[in-house]
Coordinates of C-alpha atoms in Angstrom, one line a residue:
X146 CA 17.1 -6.8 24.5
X147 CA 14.4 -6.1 21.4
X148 CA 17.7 -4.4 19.6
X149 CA 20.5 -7.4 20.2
X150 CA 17.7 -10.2 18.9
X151 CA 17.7 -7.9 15.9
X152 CA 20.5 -7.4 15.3
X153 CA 21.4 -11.4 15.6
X154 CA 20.1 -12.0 12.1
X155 CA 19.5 -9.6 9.1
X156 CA 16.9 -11.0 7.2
X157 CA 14.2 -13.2 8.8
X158 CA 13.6 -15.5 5.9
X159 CA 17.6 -16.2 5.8
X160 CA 17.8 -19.5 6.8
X161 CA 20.6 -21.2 8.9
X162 CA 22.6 -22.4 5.9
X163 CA 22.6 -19.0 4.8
X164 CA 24.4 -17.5 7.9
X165 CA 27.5 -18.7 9.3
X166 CA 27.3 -16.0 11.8
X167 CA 23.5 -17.0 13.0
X168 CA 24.4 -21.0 12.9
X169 CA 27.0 -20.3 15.4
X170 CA 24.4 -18.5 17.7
X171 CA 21.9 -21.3 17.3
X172 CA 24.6 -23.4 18.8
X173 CA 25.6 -21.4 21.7
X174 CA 21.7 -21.0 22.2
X175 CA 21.0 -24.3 22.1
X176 CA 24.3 -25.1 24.0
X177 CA 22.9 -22.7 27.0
X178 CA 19.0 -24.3 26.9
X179 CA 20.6 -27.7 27.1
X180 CA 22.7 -26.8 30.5
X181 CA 20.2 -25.1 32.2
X182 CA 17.5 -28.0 31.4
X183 CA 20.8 -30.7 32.7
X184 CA 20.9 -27.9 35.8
X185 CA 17.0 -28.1 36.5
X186 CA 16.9 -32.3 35.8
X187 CA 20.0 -32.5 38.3
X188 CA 18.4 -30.6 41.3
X189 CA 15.2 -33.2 41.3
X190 CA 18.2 -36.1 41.3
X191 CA 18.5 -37.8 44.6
X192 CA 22.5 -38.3 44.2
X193 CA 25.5 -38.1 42.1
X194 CA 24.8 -41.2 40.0
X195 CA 20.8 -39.9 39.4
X196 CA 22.2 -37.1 38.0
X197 CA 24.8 -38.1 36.1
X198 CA 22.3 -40.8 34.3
X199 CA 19.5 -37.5 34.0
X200 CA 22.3 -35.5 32.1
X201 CA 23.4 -38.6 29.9
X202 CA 19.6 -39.0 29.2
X203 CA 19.1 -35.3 28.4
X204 CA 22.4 -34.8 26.3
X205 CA 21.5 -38.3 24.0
X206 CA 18.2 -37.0 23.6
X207 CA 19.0 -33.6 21.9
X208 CA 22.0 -34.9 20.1
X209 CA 19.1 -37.4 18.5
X210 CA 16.4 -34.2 17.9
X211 CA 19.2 -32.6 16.5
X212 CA 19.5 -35.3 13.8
X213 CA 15.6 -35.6 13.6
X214 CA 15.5 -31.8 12.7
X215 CA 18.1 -32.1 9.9
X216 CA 16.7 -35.6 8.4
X217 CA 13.6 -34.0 8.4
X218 CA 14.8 -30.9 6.9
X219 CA 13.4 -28.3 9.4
X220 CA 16.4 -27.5 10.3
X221 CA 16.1 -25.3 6.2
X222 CA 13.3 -23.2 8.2
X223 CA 15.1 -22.3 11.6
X224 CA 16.7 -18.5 11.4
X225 CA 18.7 -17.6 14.3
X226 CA 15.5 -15.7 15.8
X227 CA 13.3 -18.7 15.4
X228 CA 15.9 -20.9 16.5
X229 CA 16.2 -18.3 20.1
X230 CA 12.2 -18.7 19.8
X231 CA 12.3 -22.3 20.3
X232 CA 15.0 -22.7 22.8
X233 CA 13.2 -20.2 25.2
X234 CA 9.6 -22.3 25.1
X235 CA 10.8 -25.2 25.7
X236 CA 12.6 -23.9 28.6
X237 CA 9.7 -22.0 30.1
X238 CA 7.3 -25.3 29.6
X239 CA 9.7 -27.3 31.5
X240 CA 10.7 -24.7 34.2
X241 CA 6.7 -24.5 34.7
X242 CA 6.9 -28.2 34.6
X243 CA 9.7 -28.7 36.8
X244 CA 8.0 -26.3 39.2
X245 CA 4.8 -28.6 39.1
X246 CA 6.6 -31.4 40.0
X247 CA 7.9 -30.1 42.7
X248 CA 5.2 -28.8 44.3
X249 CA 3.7 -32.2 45.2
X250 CA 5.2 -32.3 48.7
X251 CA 4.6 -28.8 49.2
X252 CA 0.7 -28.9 49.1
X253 CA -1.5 -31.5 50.7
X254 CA -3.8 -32.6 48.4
X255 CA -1.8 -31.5 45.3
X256 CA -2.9 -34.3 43.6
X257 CA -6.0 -34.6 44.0
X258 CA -6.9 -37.6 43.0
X259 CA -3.7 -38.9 42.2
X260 CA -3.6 -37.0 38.7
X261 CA -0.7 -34.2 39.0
X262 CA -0.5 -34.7 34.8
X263 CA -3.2 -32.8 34.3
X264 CA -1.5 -29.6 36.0
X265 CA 1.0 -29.7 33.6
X266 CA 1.1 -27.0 30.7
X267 CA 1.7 -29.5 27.1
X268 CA 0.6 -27.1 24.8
X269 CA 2.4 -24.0 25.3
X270 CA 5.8 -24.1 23.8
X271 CA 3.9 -26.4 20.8
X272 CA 1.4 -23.7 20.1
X273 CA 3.8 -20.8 20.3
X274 CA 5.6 -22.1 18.0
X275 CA 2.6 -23.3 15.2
X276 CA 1.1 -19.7 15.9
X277 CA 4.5 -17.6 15.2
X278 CA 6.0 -20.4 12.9
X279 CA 4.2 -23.0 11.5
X280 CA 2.6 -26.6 12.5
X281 CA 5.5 -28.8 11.5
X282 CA 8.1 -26.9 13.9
X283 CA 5.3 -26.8 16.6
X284 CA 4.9 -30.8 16.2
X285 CA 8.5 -30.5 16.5
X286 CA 8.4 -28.6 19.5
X287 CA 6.0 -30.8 21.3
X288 CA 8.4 -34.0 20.5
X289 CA 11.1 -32.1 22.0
X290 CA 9.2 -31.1 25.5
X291 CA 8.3 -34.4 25.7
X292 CA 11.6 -36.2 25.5
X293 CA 13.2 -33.5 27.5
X294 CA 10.8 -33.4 30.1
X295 CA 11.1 -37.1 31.3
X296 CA 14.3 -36.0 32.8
X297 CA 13.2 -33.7 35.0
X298 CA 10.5 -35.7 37.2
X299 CA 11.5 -36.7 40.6
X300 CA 13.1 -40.1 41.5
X301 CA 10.4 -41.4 43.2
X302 CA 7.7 -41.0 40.5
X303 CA 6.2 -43.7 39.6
X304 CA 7.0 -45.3 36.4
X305 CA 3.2 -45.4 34.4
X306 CA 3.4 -41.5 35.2
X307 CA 6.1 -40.7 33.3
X308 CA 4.7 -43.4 30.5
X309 CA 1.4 -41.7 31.0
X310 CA 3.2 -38.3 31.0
X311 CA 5.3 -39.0 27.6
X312 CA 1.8 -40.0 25.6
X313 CA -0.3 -37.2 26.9
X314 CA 2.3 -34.6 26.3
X315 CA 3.2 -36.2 22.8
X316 CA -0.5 -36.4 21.5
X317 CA -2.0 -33.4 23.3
X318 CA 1.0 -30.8 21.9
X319 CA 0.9 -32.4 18.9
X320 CA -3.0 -31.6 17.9
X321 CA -2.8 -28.0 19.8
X322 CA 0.3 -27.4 17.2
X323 CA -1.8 -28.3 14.5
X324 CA -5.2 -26.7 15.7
X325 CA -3.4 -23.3 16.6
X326 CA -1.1 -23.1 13.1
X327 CA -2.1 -20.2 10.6
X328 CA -4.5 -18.7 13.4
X329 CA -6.2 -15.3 12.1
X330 CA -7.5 -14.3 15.3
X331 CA -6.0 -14.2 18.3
X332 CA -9.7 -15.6 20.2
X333 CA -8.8 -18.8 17.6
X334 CA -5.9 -19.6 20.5
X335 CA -8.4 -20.3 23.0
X336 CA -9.5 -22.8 21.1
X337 CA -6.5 -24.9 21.1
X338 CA -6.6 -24.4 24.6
X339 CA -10.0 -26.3 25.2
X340 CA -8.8 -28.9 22.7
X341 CA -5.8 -29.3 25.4
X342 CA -8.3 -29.7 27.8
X343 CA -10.2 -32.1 26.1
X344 CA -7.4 -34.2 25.1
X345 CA -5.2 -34.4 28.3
X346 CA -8.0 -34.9 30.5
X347 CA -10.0 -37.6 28.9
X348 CA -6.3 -39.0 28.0
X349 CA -5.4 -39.2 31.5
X350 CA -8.7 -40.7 33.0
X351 CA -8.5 -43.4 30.3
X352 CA -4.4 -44.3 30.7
X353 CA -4.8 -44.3 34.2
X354 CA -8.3 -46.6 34.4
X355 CA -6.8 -48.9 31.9
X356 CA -3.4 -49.1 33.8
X357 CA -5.6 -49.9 37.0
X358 CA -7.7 -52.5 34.9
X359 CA -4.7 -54.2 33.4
X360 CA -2.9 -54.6 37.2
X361 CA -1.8 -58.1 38.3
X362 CA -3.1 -56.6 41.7
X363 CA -6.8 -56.2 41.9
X364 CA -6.0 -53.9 44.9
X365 CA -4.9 -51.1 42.2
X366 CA -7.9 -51.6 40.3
X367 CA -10.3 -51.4 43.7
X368 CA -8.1 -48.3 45.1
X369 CA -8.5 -46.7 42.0
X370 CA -12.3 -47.0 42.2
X371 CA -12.6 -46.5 45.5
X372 CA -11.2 -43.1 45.1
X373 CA -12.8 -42.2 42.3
X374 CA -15.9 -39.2 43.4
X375 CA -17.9 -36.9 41.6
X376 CA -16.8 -34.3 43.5
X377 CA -13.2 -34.9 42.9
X378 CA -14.0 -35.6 39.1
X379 CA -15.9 -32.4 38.7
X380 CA -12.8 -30.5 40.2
X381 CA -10.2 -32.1 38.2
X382 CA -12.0 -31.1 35.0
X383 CA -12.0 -27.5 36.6
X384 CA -8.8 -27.7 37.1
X385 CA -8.1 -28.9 33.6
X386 CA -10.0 -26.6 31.6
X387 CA -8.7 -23.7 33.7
X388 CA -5.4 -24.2 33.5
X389 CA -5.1 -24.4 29.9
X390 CA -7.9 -21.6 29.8
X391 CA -5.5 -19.7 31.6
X392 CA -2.5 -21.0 29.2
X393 CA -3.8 -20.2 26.2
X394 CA -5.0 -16.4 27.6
X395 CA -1.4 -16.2 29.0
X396 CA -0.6 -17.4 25.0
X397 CA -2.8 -15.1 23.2
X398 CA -1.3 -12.2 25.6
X399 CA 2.2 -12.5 25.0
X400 CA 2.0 -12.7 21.5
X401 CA 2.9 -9.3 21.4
X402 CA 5.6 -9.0 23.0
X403 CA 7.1 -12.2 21.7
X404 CA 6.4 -10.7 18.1
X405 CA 8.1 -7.6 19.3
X406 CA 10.9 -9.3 21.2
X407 CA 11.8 -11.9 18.3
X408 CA 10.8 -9.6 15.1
X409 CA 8.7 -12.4 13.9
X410 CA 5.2 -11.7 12.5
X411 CA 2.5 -13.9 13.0
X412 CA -1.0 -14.3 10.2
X413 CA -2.7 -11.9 13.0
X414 CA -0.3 -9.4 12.3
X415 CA 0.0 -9.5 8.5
X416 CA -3.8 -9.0 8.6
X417 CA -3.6 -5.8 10.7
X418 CA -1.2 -4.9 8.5
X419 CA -3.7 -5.3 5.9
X420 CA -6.1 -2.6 7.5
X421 CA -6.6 0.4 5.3
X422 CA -6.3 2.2 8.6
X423 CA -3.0 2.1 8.8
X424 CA -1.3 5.3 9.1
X425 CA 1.3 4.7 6.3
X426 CA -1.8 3.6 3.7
X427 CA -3.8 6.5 4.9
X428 CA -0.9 8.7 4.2
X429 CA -0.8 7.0 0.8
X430 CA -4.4 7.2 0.6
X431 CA -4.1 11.3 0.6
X432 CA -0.8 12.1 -0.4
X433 CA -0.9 9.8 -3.8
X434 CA -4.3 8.7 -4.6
X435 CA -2.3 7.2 -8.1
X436 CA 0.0 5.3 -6.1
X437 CA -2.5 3.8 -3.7
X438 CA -4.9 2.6 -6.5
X439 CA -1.6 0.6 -8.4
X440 CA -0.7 -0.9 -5.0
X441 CA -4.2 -2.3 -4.7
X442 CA -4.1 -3.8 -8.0
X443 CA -1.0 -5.0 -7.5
X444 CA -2.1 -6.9 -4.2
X445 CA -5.0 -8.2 -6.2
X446 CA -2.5 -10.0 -8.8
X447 CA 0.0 -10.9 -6.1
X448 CA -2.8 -12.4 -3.9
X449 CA -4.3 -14.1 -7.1
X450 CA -0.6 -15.4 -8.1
X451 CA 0.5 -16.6 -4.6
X452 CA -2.8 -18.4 -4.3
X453 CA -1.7 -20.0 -8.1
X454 CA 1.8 -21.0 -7.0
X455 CA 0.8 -22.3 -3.2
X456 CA 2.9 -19.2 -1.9
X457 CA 1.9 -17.3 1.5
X458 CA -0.7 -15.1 0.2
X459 CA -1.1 -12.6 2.6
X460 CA 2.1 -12.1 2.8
X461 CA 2.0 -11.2 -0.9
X462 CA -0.8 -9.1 -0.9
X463 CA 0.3 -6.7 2.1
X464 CA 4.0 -6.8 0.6
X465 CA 2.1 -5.5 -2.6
X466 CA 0.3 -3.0 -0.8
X467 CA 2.8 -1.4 0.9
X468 CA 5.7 -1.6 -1.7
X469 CA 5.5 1.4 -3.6
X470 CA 4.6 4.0 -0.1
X471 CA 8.3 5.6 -0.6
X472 CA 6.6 7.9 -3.1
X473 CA 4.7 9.5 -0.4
X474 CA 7.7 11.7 -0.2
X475 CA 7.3 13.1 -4.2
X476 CA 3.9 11.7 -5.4
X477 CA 3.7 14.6 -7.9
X478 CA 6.9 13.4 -10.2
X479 CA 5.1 9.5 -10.7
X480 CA 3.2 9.0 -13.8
X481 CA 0.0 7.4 -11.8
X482 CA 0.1 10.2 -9.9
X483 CA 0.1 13.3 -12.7
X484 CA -2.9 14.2 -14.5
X485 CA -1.8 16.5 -17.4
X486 CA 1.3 13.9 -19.0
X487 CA 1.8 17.4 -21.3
X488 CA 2.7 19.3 -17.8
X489 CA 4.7 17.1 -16.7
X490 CA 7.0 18.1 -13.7
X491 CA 9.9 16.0 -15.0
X492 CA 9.8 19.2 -17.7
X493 CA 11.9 21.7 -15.8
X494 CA 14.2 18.5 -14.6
X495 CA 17.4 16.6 -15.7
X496 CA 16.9 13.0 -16.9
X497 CA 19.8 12.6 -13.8
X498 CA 17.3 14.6 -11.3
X499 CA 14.4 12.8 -12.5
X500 CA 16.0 9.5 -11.7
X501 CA 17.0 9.8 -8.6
X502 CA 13.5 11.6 -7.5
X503 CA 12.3 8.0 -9.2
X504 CA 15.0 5.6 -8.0
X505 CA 15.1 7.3 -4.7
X506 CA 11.1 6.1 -3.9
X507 CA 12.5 2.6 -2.9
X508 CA 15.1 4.4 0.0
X509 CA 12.7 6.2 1.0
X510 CA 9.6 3.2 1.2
X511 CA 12.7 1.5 3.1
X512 CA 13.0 4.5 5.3
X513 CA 9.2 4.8 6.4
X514 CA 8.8 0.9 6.3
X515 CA 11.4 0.8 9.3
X516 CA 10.0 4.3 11.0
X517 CA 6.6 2.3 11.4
X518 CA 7.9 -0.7 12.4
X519 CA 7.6 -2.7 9.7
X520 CA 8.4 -7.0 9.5
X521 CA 11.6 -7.1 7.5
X522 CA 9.8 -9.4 4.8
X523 CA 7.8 -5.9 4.0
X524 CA 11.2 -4.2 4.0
X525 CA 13.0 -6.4 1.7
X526 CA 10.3 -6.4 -0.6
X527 CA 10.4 -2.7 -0.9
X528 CA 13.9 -2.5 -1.6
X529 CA 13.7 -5.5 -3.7
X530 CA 10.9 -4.9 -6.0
X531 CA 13.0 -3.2 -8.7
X532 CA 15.8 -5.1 -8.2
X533 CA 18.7 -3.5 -10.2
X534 CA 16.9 -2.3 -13.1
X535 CA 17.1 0.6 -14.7
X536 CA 14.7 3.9 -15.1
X537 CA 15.4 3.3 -18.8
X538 CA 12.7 6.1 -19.9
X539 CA 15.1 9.3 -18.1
X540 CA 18.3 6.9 -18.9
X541 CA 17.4 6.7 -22.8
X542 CA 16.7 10.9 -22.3
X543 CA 20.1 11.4 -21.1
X544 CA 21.3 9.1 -23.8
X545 CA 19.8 11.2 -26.5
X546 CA 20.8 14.4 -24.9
X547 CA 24.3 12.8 -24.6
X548 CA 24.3 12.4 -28.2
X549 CA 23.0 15.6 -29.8
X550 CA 25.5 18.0 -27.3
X551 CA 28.1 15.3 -28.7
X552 CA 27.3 16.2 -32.1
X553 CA 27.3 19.6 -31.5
X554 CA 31.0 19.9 -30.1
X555 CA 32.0 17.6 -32.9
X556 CA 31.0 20.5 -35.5
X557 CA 32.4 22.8 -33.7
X558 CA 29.0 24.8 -31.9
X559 CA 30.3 24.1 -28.5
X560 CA 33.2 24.2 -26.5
X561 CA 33.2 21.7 -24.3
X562 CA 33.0 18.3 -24.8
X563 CA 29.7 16.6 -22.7
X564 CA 29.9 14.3 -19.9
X565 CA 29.1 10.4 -20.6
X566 CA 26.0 9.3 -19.2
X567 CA 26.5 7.7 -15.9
X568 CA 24.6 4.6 -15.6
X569 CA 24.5 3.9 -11.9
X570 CA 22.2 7.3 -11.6
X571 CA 19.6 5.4 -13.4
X572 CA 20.1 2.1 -11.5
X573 CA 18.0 1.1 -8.4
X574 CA 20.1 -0.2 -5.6
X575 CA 18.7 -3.5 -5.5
X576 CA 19.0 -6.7 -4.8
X577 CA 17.0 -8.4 -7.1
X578 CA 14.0 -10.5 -5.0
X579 CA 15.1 -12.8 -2.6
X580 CA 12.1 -14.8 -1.8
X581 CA 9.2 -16.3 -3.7
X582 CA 6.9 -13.5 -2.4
X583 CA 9.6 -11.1 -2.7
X584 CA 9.3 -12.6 -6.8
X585 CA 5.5 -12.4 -7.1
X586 CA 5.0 -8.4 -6.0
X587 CA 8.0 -7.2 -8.4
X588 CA 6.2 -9.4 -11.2
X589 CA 2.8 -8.0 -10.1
X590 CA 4.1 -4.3 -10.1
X591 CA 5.7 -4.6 -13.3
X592 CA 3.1 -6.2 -14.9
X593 CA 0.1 -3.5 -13.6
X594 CA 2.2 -0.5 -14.3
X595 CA 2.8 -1.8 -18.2
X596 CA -0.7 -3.4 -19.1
X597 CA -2.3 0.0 -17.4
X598 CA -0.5 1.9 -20.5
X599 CA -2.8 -0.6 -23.2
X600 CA -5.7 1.5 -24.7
X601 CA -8.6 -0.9 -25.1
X602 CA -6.4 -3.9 -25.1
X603 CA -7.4 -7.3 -26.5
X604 CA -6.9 -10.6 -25.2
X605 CA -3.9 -11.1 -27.6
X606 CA -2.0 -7.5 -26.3
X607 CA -2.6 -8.2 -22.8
X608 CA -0.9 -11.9 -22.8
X609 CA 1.7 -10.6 -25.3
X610 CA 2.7 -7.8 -22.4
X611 CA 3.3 -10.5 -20.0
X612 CA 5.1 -12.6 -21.7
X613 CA 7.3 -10.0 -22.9
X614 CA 7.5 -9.0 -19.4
X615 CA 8.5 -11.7 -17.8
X616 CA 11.3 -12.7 -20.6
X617 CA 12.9 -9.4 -20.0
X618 CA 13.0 -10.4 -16.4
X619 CA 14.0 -14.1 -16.9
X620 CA 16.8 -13.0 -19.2
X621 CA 18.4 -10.1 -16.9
X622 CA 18.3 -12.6 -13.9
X623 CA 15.4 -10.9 -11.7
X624 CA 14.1 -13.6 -10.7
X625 CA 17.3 -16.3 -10.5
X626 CA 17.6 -15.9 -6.8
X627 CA 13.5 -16.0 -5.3
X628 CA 13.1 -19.4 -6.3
X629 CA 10.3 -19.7 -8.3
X630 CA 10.6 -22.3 -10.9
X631 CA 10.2 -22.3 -14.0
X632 CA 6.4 -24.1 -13.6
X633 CA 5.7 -21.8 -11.4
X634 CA 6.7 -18.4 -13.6
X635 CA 4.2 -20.1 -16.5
X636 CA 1.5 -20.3 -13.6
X637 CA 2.2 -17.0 -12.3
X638 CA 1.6 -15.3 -15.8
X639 CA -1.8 -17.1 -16.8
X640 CA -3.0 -16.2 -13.4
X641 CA -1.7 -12.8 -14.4
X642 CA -3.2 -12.8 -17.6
X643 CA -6.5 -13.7 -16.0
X644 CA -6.5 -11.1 -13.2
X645 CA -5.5 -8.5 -16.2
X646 CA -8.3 -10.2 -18.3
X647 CA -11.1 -9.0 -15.7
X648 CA -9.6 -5.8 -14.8
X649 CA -9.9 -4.7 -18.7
X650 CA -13.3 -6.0 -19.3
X651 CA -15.9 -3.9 -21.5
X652 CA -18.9 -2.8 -20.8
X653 CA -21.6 -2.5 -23.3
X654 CA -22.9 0.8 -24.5
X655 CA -26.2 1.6 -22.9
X656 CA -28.7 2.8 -24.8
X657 CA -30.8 6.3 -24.3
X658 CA -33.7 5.9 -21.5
X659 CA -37.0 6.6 -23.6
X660 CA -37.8 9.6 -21.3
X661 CA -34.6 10.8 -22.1
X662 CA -35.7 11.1 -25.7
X663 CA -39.1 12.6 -25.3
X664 CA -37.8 15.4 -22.9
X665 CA -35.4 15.9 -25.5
X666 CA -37.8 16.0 -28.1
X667 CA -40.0 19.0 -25.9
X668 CA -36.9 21.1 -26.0
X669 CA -36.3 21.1 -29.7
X670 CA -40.0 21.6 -30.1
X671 CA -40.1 24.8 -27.6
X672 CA -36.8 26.0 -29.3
X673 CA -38.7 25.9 -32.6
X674 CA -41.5 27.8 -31.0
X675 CA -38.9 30.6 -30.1
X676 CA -37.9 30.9 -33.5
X677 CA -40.9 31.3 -34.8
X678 CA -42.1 34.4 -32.1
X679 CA -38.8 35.7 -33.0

């Protein structure tokens, strides 16, 4: 099942727009959650005409969130996985719902006091969603189950439930969706589960009092009273706080899986990701100390320029981290990793061999990227980082070597005539970034590897190498597809520049302890003294 969702969409990030193929899923996904809620909403109907009115009502409704969704634009940010995502938690909020509801005949005393709403599980589909998504889809989400879910209560129910049902639903999923978005520990979802207790009990209590206040029928507002007991108050606030205790546990639980199952990351994940634990950084760690000290200066300016721009910055400080481990598999050919330039492996190689040992790191990041497991936003980032640049320092090599065997066989020394350089060895693969992150780290790593080649730079060299840097880009169209503005690439290089700035600073020479010089001073003295016997 882990492998079809997968395979449903290529590229998390791509949103519906983008793919035809994935837009035609979401339909057929949400055609499928729309006749099994019209199946579950017809078997509470008490006759043909109950149902037919339930399935009008259902069918209406999500032709109207389905205009909602695009006037609001969220429709840009659904992917066919996310799109699955939602589909499936609503479902399982209103099956649980459904099921509630029909338990009332079932057990005596279901009710308690009369207040079956506060059984019923608002905040789980809306804090799924805000956890693994965001807050405005999970504020969507919690509109959604409670439009849907009016449909599905039994005929007989009275009509200030449902009422009472719609608000308490509406408000309680709401402020869960908003509490539980950009979570960094999965303990922070039990949180939104007291909040749901809070709100949907004291919600309840207050809608149903002031219905019972407001009756023409002082019987309501004496029955109302008369059943009221501490007992039975103390228990329904049990029951309250339990069952979302037990929601938001169940939540917190099946993250997981659901991370697993929809190949969506939540912040939790990107910060274990960010463990230096990891087994692909502690690879990278031993294997190529060089390589591991870049990629942490290049999370440090990808962090710093994320937080500039307002883009996710953990995501672009672990895409930065990991983005360069494909040289695991030949750390000994990459400058950062070779300590005597003048015996350089690359000596007793081809330009072509060197190029693809140098190329081939971003294959072979991809490679152990997808061996680990990997989000896909990590992935593209390591195939994207370079783009479809070119390894111009082996490439101009070749050139040159191109060149002088040319000569040569022009006057005559050699025989045969050389081979034209073949450009596409000294290419990487690509594509060029995709996504504002995607932008950031490839700017980041270009920017790190060139200043780090500045011998005590001034404030005048290091903004000059950015700028230059980032033209180059700008000009071969690296960046034409991330979408980062143009306001955006001036912000990115001052935070750049500033980052840069602090990583170059000098220190001031220190100046000889005293007892430093008076021990030295006893030396020359006993030195002089051993002339002297001599």
């Amino acid at each position: 099942m882990t492998n079809i969702v997968r395979k449903l969409s290529t590229n998390d990030d791509s949103p519906m727009k983008k793919n035809k193929g994935g837009y035609h899923i979401m339909l057929l996904a949400a055609l499928a959650g729309l006749v099994a809620l019209c199946f579950m909403a017809s078997s509470t109907a008490s006759d043909v005409w109950d149902a037919a009115f339930r399935i009008t009502w259902l069918v209406l409704t999500a032709i109207g969130l389905f205009l909602l969704s695009i006037l609001s634009r969220l429709s840009l940010q659904l992917t066919v996985r996310r799109t699955l995502l939602l589909i499936s938690m609503i479902a399982a909020q209103l099956f649980i719902m459904a099921g509630v509801c029909a338990l009332k005949g079932l057990i005596p005393g279901f009710y308690l006091q009369g207040q079956v709403l506060l059984w019923l599980p608002y905040a789980l589909a809306p804090t799924v969603l805000a956890v693994m998504v965001g807050r405005r889809l999970g504020a969507y989400t919690a509109l959604c189950c409670t439009i849907l879910g009016i449909a599905l209560f039994p005929e007989d129910t009275d009509s200030a439930i449902i009422l009472n049902y719609s608000a308490v639903s509406f408000v309680t999923g709401t402020v869960c969706a908003l509490v539980s978005g950009r979570v960094h520990k999965r303990e922070q979802i039990l949180r939104a589960g007291f909040v749901a207790s809070a709100i949907a009990f004291s919600s309840v209590y207050i809608l149903l009092s002031l219905d019972a206040a407001g009756s023409r029928d002082s019987v309501a507002l004496r029955g109302f009273a008369d059943g009221f007991t501490v007992g039975g108050f103390a228990v329904e606030l049990a029951v309250t706080v339990g069952v979302n205790f037990v929601l938001a546990a169940l939540i917190g639980g099946m993250m997981p899986a659901l991370e697993r199952l929809f190949n969506i990351s939540t912040p939790i994940t990107w910060l274990e990701w960010a463990d230096m634990n990891h087994p692909i950084l502690k690879k990278l760690q031993i294997a190529a100390p060089g390589t591991f000290h870049h990629s942490l200066l290049v999370q440090r300016l990808a962090e710093a320029g994320a937080e500039a721009i307002g883009a996710d910055v953990t995501r672009a400080g672990v895409c930065g981290l990991y983005h360069d481990i494909g040289k695991i598999a030949n750390p000994q050919y990459f400058a950062e990793n070779i300590v005597d330039m003048n015996n350089s492996p690359h000596s007793e190689l081809t330009p072509e061999a060197s190029a693809r040992i140098i190329t081939g790191h971003v294959t072979e990041g991809v490679a152990l990227a997808e061996e680990y497991g990997l989000n896909n936003r990590i992935i593209n980032v390591i195939r994207e980082h370079h783009g479809v640049s070119t390894a111009y320092f082996f490439y101009r090599k070749a050139l040159d070597h191109y060149e002088a065997e040319k000569a040569k066989f022009e006057e005559g020394l050699i025989d045969t005539c050389p081979e034209e350089v073949d450009k596409s060895i000294f290419t990487y693969k690509g594509p060029i970034p995709q996504t504002r992150e995607s932008g950031i780290v490839s700017m980041a790593d270009a920017v790190e590897s060139a200043t780090r080649s500045l011998q005590h730079p001034t404030e005048e060299d290091i903004r000059n190498m950015i700028n230059g840097i980032f033209k180059g880009r700008i000009l071969d169209g690296h960046l034409q597809d991330c979408g980062l503005t143009l306001g955006e690439i001036e912000t990115l290089k001052e935070s750049f520049f500033a980052t840069i700035r602090t990583m170059h600073h000098n220190r001031i020479a220190y100046p000889k302890p005293a007892a430093d010089d008076a021990t030295a001073a006893v030396i020359e003295k006993r030195k002089a003294e051993a002339k002297q016997e001599a």
